[in-house]
Short mmCIF file of N, CA and C in Angstrom, two decimals:
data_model
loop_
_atom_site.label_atom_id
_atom_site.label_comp_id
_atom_site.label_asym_id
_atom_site.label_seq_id
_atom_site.Cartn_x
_atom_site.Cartn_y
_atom_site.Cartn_z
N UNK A 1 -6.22 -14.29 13.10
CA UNK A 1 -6.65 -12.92 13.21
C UNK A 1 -7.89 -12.75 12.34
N UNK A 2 -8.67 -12.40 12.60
CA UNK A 2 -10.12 -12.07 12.40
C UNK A 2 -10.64 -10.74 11.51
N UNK A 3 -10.65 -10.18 10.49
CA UNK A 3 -10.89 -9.55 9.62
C UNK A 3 -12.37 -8.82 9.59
N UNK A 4 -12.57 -8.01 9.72
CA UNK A 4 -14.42 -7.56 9.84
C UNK A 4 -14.48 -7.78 8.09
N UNK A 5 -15.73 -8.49 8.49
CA UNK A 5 -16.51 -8.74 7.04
C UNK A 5 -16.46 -7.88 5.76
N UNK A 6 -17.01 -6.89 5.63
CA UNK A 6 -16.65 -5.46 5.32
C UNK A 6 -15.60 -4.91 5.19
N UNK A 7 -14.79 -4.69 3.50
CA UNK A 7 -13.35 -4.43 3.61
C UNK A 7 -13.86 -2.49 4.37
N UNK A 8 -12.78 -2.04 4.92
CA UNK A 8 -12.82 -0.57 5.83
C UNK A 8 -12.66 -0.16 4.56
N UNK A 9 -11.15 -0.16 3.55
CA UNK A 9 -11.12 1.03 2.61
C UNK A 9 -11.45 0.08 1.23
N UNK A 10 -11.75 0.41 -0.15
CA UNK A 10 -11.71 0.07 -0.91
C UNK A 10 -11.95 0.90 -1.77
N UNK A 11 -10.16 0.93 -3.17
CA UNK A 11 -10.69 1.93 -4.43
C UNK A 11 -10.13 1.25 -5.19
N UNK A 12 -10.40 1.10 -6.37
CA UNK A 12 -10.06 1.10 -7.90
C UNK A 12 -9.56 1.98 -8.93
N UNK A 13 -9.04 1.99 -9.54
CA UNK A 13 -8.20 3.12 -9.86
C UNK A 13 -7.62 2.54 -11.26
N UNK A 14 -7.86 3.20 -12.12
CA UNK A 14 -6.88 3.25 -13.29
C UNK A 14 -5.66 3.64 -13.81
N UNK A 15 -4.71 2.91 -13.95
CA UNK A 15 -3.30 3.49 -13.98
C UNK A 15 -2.43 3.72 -15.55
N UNK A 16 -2.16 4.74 -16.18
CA UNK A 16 -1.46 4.69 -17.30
C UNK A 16 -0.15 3.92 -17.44
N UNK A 17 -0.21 3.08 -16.47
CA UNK A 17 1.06 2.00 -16.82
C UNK A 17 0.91 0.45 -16.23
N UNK A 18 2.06 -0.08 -17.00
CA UNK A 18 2.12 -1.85 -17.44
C UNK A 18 1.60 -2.22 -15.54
N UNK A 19 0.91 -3.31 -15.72
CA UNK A 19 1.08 -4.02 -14.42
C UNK A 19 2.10 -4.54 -13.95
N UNK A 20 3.57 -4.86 -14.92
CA UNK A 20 4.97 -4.90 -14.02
C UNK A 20 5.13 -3.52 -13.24
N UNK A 21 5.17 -2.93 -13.88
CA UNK A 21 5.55 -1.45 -13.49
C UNK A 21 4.74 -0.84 -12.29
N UNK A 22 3.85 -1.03 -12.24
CA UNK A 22 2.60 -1.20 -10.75
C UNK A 22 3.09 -1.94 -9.87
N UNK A 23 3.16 -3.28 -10.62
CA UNK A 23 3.54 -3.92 -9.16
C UNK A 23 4.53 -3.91 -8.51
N UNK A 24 5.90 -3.43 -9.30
CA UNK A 24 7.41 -2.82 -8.84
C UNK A 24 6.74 -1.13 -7.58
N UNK A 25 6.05 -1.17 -7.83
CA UNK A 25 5.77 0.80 -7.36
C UNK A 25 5.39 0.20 -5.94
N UNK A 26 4.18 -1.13 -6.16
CA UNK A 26 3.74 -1.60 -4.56
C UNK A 26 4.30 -2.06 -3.77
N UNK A 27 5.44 -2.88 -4.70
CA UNK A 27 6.58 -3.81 -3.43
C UNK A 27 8.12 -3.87 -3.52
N UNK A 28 8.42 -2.69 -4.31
CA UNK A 28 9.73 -2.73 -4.03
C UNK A 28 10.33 -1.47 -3.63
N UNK A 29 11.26 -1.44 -2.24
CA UNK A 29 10.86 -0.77 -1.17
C UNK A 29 11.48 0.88 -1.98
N UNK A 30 12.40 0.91 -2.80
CA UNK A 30 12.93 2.54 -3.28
C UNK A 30 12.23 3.04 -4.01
N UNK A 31 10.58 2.24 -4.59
CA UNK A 31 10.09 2.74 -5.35
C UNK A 31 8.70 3.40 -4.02
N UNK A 32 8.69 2.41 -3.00
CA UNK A 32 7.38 2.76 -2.30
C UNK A 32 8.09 4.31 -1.70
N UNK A 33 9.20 4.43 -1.47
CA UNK A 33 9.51 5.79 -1.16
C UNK A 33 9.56 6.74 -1.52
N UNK A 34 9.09 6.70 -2.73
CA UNK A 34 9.16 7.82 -3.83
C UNK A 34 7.30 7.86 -3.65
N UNK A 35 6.87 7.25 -3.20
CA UNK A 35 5.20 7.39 -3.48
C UNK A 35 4.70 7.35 -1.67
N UNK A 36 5.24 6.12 -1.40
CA UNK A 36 4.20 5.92 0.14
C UNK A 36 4.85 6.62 1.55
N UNK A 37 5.96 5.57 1.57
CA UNK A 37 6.54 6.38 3.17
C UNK A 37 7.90 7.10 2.88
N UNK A 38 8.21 7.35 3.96
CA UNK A 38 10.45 7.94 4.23
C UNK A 38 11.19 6.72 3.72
N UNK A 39 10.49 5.90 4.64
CA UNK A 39 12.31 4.79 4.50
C UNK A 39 11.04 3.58 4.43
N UNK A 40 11.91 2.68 3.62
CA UNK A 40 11.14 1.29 3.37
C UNK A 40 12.54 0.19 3.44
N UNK A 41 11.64 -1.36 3.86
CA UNK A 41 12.60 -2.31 3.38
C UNK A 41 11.59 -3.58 3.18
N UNK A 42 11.86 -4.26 1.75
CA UNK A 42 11.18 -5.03 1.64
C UNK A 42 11.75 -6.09 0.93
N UNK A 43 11.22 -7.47 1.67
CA UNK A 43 11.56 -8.56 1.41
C UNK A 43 10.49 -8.97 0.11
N UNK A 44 10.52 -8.89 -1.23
CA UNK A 44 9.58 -9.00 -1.99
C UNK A 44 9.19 -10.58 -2.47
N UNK A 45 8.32 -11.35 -1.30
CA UNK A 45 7.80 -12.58 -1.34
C UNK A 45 7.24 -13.11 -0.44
N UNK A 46 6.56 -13.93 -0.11
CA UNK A 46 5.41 -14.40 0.44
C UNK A 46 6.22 -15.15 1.84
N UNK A 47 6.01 -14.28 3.23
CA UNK A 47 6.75 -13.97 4.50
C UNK A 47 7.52 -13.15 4.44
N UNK A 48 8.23 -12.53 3.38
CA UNK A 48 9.14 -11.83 3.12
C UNK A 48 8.49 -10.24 4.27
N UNK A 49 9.65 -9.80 4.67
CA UNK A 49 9.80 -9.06 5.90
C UNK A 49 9.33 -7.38 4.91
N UNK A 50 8.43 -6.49 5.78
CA UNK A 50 8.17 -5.83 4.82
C UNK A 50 8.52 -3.86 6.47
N UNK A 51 8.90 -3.41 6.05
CA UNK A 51 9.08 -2.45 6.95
C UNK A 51 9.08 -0.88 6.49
N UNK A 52 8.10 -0.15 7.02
CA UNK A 52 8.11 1.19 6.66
C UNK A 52 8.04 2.12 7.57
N UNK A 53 8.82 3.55 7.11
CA UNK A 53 8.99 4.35 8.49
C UNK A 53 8.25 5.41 7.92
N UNK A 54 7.78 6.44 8.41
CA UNK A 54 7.22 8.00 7.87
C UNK A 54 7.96 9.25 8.98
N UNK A 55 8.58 10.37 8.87
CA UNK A 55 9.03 10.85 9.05
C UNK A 55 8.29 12.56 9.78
N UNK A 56 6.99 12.62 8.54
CA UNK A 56 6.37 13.43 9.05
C UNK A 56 5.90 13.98 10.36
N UNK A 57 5.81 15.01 10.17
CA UNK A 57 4.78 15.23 11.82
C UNK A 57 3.70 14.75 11.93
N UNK A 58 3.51 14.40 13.11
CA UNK A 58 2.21 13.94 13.27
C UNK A 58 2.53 12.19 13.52
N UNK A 59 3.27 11.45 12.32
CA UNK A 59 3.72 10.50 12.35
C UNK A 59 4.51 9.87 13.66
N UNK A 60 4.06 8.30 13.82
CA UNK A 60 4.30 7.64 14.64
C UNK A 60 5.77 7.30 14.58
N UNK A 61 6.59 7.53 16.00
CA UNK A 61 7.76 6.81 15.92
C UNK A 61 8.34 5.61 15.55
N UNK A 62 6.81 4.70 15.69
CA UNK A 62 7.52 3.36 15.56
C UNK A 62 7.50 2.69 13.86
N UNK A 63 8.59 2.17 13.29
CA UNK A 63 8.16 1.54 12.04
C UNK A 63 7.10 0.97 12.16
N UNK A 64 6.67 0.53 10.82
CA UNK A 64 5.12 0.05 10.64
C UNK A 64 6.19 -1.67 10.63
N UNK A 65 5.65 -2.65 11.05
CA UNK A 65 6.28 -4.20 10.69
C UNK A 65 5.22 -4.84 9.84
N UNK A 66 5.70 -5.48 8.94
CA UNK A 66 4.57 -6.32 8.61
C UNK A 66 5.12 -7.40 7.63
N UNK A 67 4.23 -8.26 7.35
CA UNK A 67 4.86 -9.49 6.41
C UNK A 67 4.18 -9.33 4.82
N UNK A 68 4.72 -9.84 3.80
CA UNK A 68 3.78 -9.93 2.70
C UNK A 68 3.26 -11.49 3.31
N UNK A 69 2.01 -11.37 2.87
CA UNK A 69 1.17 -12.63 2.92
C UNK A 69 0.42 -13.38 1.77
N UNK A 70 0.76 -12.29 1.06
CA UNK A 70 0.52 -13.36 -0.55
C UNK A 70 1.00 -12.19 -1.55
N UNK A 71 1.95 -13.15 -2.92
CA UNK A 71 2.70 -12.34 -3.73
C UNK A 71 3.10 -13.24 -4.86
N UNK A 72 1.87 -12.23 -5.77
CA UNK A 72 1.48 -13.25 -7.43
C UNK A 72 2.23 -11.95 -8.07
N UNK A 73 3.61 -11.82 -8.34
CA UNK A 73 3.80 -11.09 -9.32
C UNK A 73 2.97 -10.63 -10.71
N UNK A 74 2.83 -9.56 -10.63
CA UNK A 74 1.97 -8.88 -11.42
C UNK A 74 0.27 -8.69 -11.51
N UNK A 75 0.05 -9.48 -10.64
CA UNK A 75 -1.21 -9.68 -10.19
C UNK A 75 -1.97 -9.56 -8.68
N UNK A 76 -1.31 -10.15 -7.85
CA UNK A 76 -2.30 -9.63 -6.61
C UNK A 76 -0.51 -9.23 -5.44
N UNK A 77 -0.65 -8.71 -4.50
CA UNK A 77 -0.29 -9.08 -3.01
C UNK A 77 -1.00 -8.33 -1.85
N UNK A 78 -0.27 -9.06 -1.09
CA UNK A 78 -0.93 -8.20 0.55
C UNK A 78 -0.02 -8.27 1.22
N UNK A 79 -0.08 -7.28 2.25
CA UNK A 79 0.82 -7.63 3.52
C UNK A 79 -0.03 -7.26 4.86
N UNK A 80 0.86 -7.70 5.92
CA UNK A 80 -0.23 -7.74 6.71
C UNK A 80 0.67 -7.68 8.28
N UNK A 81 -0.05 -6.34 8.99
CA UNK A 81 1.09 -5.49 9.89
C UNK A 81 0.52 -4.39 11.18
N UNK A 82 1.55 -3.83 11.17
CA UNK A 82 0.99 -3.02 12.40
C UNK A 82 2.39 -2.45 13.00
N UNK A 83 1.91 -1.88 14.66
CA UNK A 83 3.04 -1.63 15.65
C UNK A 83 2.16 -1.24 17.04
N UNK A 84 2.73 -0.66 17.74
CA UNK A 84 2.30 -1.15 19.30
C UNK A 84 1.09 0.13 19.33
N UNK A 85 1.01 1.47 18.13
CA UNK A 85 0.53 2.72 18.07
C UNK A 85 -0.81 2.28 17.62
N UNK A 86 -1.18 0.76 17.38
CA UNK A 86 -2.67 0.43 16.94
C UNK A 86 -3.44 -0.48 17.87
N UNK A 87 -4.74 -0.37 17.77
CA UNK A 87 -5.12 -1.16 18.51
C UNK A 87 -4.93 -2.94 18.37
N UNK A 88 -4.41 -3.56 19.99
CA UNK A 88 -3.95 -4.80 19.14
C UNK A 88 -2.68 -4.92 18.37
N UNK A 89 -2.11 -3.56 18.36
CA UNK A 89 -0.52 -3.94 17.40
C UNK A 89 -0.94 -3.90 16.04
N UNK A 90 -1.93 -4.13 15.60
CA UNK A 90 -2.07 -5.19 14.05
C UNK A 90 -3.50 -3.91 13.83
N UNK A 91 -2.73 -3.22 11.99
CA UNK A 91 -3.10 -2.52 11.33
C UNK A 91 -3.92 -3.28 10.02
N UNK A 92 -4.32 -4.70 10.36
CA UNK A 92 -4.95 -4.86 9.18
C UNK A 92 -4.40 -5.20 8.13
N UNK A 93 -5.05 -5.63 7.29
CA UNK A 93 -4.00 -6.21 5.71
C UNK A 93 -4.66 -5.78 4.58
N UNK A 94 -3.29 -4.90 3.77
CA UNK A 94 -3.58 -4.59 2.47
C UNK A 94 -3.65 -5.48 1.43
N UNK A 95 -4.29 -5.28 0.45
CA UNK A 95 -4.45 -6.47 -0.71
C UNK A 95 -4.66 -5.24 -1.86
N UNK A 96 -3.85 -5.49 -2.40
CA UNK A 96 -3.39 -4.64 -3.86
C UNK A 96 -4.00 -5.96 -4.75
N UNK A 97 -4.76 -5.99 -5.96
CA UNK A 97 -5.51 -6.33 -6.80
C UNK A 97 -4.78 -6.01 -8.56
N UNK A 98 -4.27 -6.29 -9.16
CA UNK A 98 -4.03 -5.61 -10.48
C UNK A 98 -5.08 -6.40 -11.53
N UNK A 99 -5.11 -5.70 -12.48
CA UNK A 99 -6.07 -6.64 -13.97
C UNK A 99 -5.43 -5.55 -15.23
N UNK A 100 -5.72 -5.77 -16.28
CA UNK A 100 -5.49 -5.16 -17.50
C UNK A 100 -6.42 -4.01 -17.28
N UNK A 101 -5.99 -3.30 -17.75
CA UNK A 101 -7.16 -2.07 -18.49
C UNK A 101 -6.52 -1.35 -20.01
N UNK A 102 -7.46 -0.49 -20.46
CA UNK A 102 -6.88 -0.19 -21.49
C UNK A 102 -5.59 1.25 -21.25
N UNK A 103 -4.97 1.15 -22.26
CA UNK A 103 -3.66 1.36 -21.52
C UNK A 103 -2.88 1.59 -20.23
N UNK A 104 -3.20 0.41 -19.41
CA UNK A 104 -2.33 0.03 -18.61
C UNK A 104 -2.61 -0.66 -17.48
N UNK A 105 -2.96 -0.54 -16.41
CA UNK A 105 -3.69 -1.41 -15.44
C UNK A 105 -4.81 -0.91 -14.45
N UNK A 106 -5.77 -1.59 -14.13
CA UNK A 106 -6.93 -1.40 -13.15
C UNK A 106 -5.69 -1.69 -11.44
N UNK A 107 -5.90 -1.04 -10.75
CA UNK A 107 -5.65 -1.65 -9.46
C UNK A 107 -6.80 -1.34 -8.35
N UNK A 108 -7.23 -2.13 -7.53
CA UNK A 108 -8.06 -2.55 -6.58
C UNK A 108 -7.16 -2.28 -5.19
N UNK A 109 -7.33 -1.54 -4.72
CA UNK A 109 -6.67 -1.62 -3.13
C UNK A 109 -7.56 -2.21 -2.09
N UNK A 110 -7.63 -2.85 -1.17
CA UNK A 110 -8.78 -3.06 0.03
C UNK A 110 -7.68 -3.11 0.97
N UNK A 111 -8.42 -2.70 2.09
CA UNK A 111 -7.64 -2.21 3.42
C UNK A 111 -9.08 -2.99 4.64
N UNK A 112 -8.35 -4.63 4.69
CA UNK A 112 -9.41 -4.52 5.79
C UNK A 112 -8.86 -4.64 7.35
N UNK A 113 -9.52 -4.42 8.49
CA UNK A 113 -9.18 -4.21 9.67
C UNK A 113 -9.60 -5.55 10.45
N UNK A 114 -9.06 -5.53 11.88
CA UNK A 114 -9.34 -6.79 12.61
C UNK A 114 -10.84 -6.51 12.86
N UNK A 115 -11.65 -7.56 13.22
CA UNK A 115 -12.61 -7.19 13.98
C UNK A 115 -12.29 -6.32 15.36
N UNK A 116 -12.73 -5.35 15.76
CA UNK A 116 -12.25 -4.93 17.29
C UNK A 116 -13.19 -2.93 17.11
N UNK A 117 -13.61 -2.75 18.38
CA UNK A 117 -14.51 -2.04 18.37
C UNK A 117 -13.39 -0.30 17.88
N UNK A 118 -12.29 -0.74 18.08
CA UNK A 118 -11.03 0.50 18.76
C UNK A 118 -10.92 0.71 17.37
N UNK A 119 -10.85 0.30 16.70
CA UNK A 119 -10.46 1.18 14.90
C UNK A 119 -11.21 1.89 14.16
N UNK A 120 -11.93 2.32 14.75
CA UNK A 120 -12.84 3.72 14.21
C UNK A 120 -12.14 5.05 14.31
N UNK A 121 -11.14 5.35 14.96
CA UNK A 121 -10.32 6.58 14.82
C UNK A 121 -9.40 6.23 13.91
N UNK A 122 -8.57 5.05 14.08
CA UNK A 122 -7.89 4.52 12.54
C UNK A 122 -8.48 4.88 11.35
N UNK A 123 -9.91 3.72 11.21
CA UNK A 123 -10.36 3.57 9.78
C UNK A 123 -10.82 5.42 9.42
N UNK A 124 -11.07 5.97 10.37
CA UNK A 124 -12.01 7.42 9.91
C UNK A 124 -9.98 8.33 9.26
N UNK A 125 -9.14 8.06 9.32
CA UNK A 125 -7.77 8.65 9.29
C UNK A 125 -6.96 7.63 8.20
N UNK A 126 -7.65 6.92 8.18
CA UNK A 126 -7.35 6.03 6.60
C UNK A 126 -8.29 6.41 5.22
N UNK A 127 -9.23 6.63 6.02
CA UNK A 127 -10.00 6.88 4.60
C UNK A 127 -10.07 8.03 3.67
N UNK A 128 -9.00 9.04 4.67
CA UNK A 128 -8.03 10.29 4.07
C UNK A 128 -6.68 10.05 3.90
N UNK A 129 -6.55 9.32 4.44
CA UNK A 129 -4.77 9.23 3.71
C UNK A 129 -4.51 8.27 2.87
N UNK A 130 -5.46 7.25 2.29
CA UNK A 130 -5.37 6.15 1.12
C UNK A 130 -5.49 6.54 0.06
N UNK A 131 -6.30 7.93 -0.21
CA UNK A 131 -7.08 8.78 -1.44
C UNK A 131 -5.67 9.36 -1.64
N UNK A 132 -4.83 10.37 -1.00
CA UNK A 132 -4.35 11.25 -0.85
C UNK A 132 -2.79 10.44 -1.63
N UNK A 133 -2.52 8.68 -0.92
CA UNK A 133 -1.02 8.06 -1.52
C UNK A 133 -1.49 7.62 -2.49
N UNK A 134 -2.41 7.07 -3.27
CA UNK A 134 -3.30 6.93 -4.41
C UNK A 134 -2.76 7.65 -5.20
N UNK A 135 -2.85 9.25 -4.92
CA UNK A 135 -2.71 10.32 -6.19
C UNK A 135 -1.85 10.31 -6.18
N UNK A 136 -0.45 9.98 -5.59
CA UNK A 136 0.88 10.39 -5.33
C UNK A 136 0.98 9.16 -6.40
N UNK A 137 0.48 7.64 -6.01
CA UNK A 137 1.19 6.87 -6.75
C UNK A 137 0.63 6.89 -8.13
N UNK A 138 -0.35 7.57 -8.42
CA UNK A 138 -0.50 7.70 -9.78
C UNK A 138 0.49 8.85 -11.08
N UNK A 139 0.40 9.69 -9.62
CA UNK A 139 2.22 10.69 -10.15
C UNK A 139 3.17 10.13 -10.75
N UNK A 140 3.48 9.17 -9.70
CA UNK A 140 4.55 8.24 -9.25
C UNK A 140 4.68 7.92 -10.72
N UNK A 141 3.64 6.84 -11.22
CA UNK A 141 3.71 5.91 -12.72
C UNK A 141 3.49 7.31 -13.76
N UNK A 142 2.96 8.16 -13.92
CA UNK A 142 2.41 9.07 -15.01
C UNK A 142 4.26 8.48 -15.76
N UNK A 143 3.90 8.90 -17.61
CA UNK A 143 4.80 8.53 -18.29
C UNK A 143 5.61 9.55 -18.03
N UNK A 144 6.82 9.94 -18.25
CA UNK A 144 7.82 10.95 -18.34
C UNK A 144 7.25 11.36 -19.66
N UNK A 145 7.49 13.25 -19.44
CA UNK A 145 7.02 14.12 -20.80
C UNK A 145 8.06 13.83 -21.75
N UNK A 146 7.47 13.99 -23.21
CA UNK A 146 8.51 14.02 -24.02
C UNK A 146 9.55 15.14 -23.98
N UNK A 147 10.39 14.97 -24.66
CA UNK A 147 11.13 16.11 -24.48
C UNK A 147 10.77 17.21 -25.42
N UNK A 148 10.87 18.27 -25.20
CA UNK A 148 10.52 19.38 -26.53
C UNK A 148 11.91 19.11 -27.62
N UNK A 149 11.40 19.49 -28.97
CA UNK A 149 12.28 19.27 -29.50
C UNK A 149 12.91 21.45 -29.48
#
């Protein structure tokens, strides 16, 4: 499968927490539900079976399928997926990026697409809803407040 040169989405982002704790939020499926989709199931390792549903309106009936295709605990993965609602079936592969930062981790998302002329209504509908689970998953990690005394 063939990748356009040019990743479609790409952000960086600074996170107030550990890169375990990031990388638990990206691939393990009760945490991606609290940030990304409805229902998740994930096989957390490299082929490991990766499946997400969204519930919303607007949202597609069919689960999203996809595989992880590379998975460096604490440091990089991707998966790489689709369903019959994209062009080609195949939505392209995410690659989550982590590094240190000061208190807590840099993450790198890239979202690139197949080569194919048909994903310009995709990529233009990704490049609003990647910003949008971004802020959620930065919610997601924010520390819990102290308690008042």
């Amino acid at each position: 499968m063939e990748a356009v040169s040019t990743p479609a989405f790409e952000r960086t982002l600074a996170l107030d927490a550990a890169a375990e704790r990031v990388f638990a939020a990206l691939t393990d499926a009760r945490q991606l539900e609290r940030w990304f989709c409805d229902t998740c199931e994930s096989e957390p390792r490299v082929n490991g079976r990766l499946m997400m549903r969204w519930d919303r309106a607007g949202s597609s009936s069919e689960p999203f399928e996809a595989r992880w295709v590379e998975f460096a605990p604490y440091a990089r993965a991707a998966f790489q997926g689709g369903h019959v609602g994209y062009p080609l079936g195949d939505a392209g592969t995410v690659w989550y990026v982590l590094e240190p930062a000061p208190h807590g981790a840099r993450l790198t998302v890239t979202h690139t697409l197949p080569a194919h002329a048909g994903y310009e209504p995709v990529l233009a509908a990704w490049k609003q809803a990647w910003p949008r689970a971004l802020e959620r998953l930065a919610r997601h990690l924010m520390p819990a407040a102290e308690p008042r005394p």
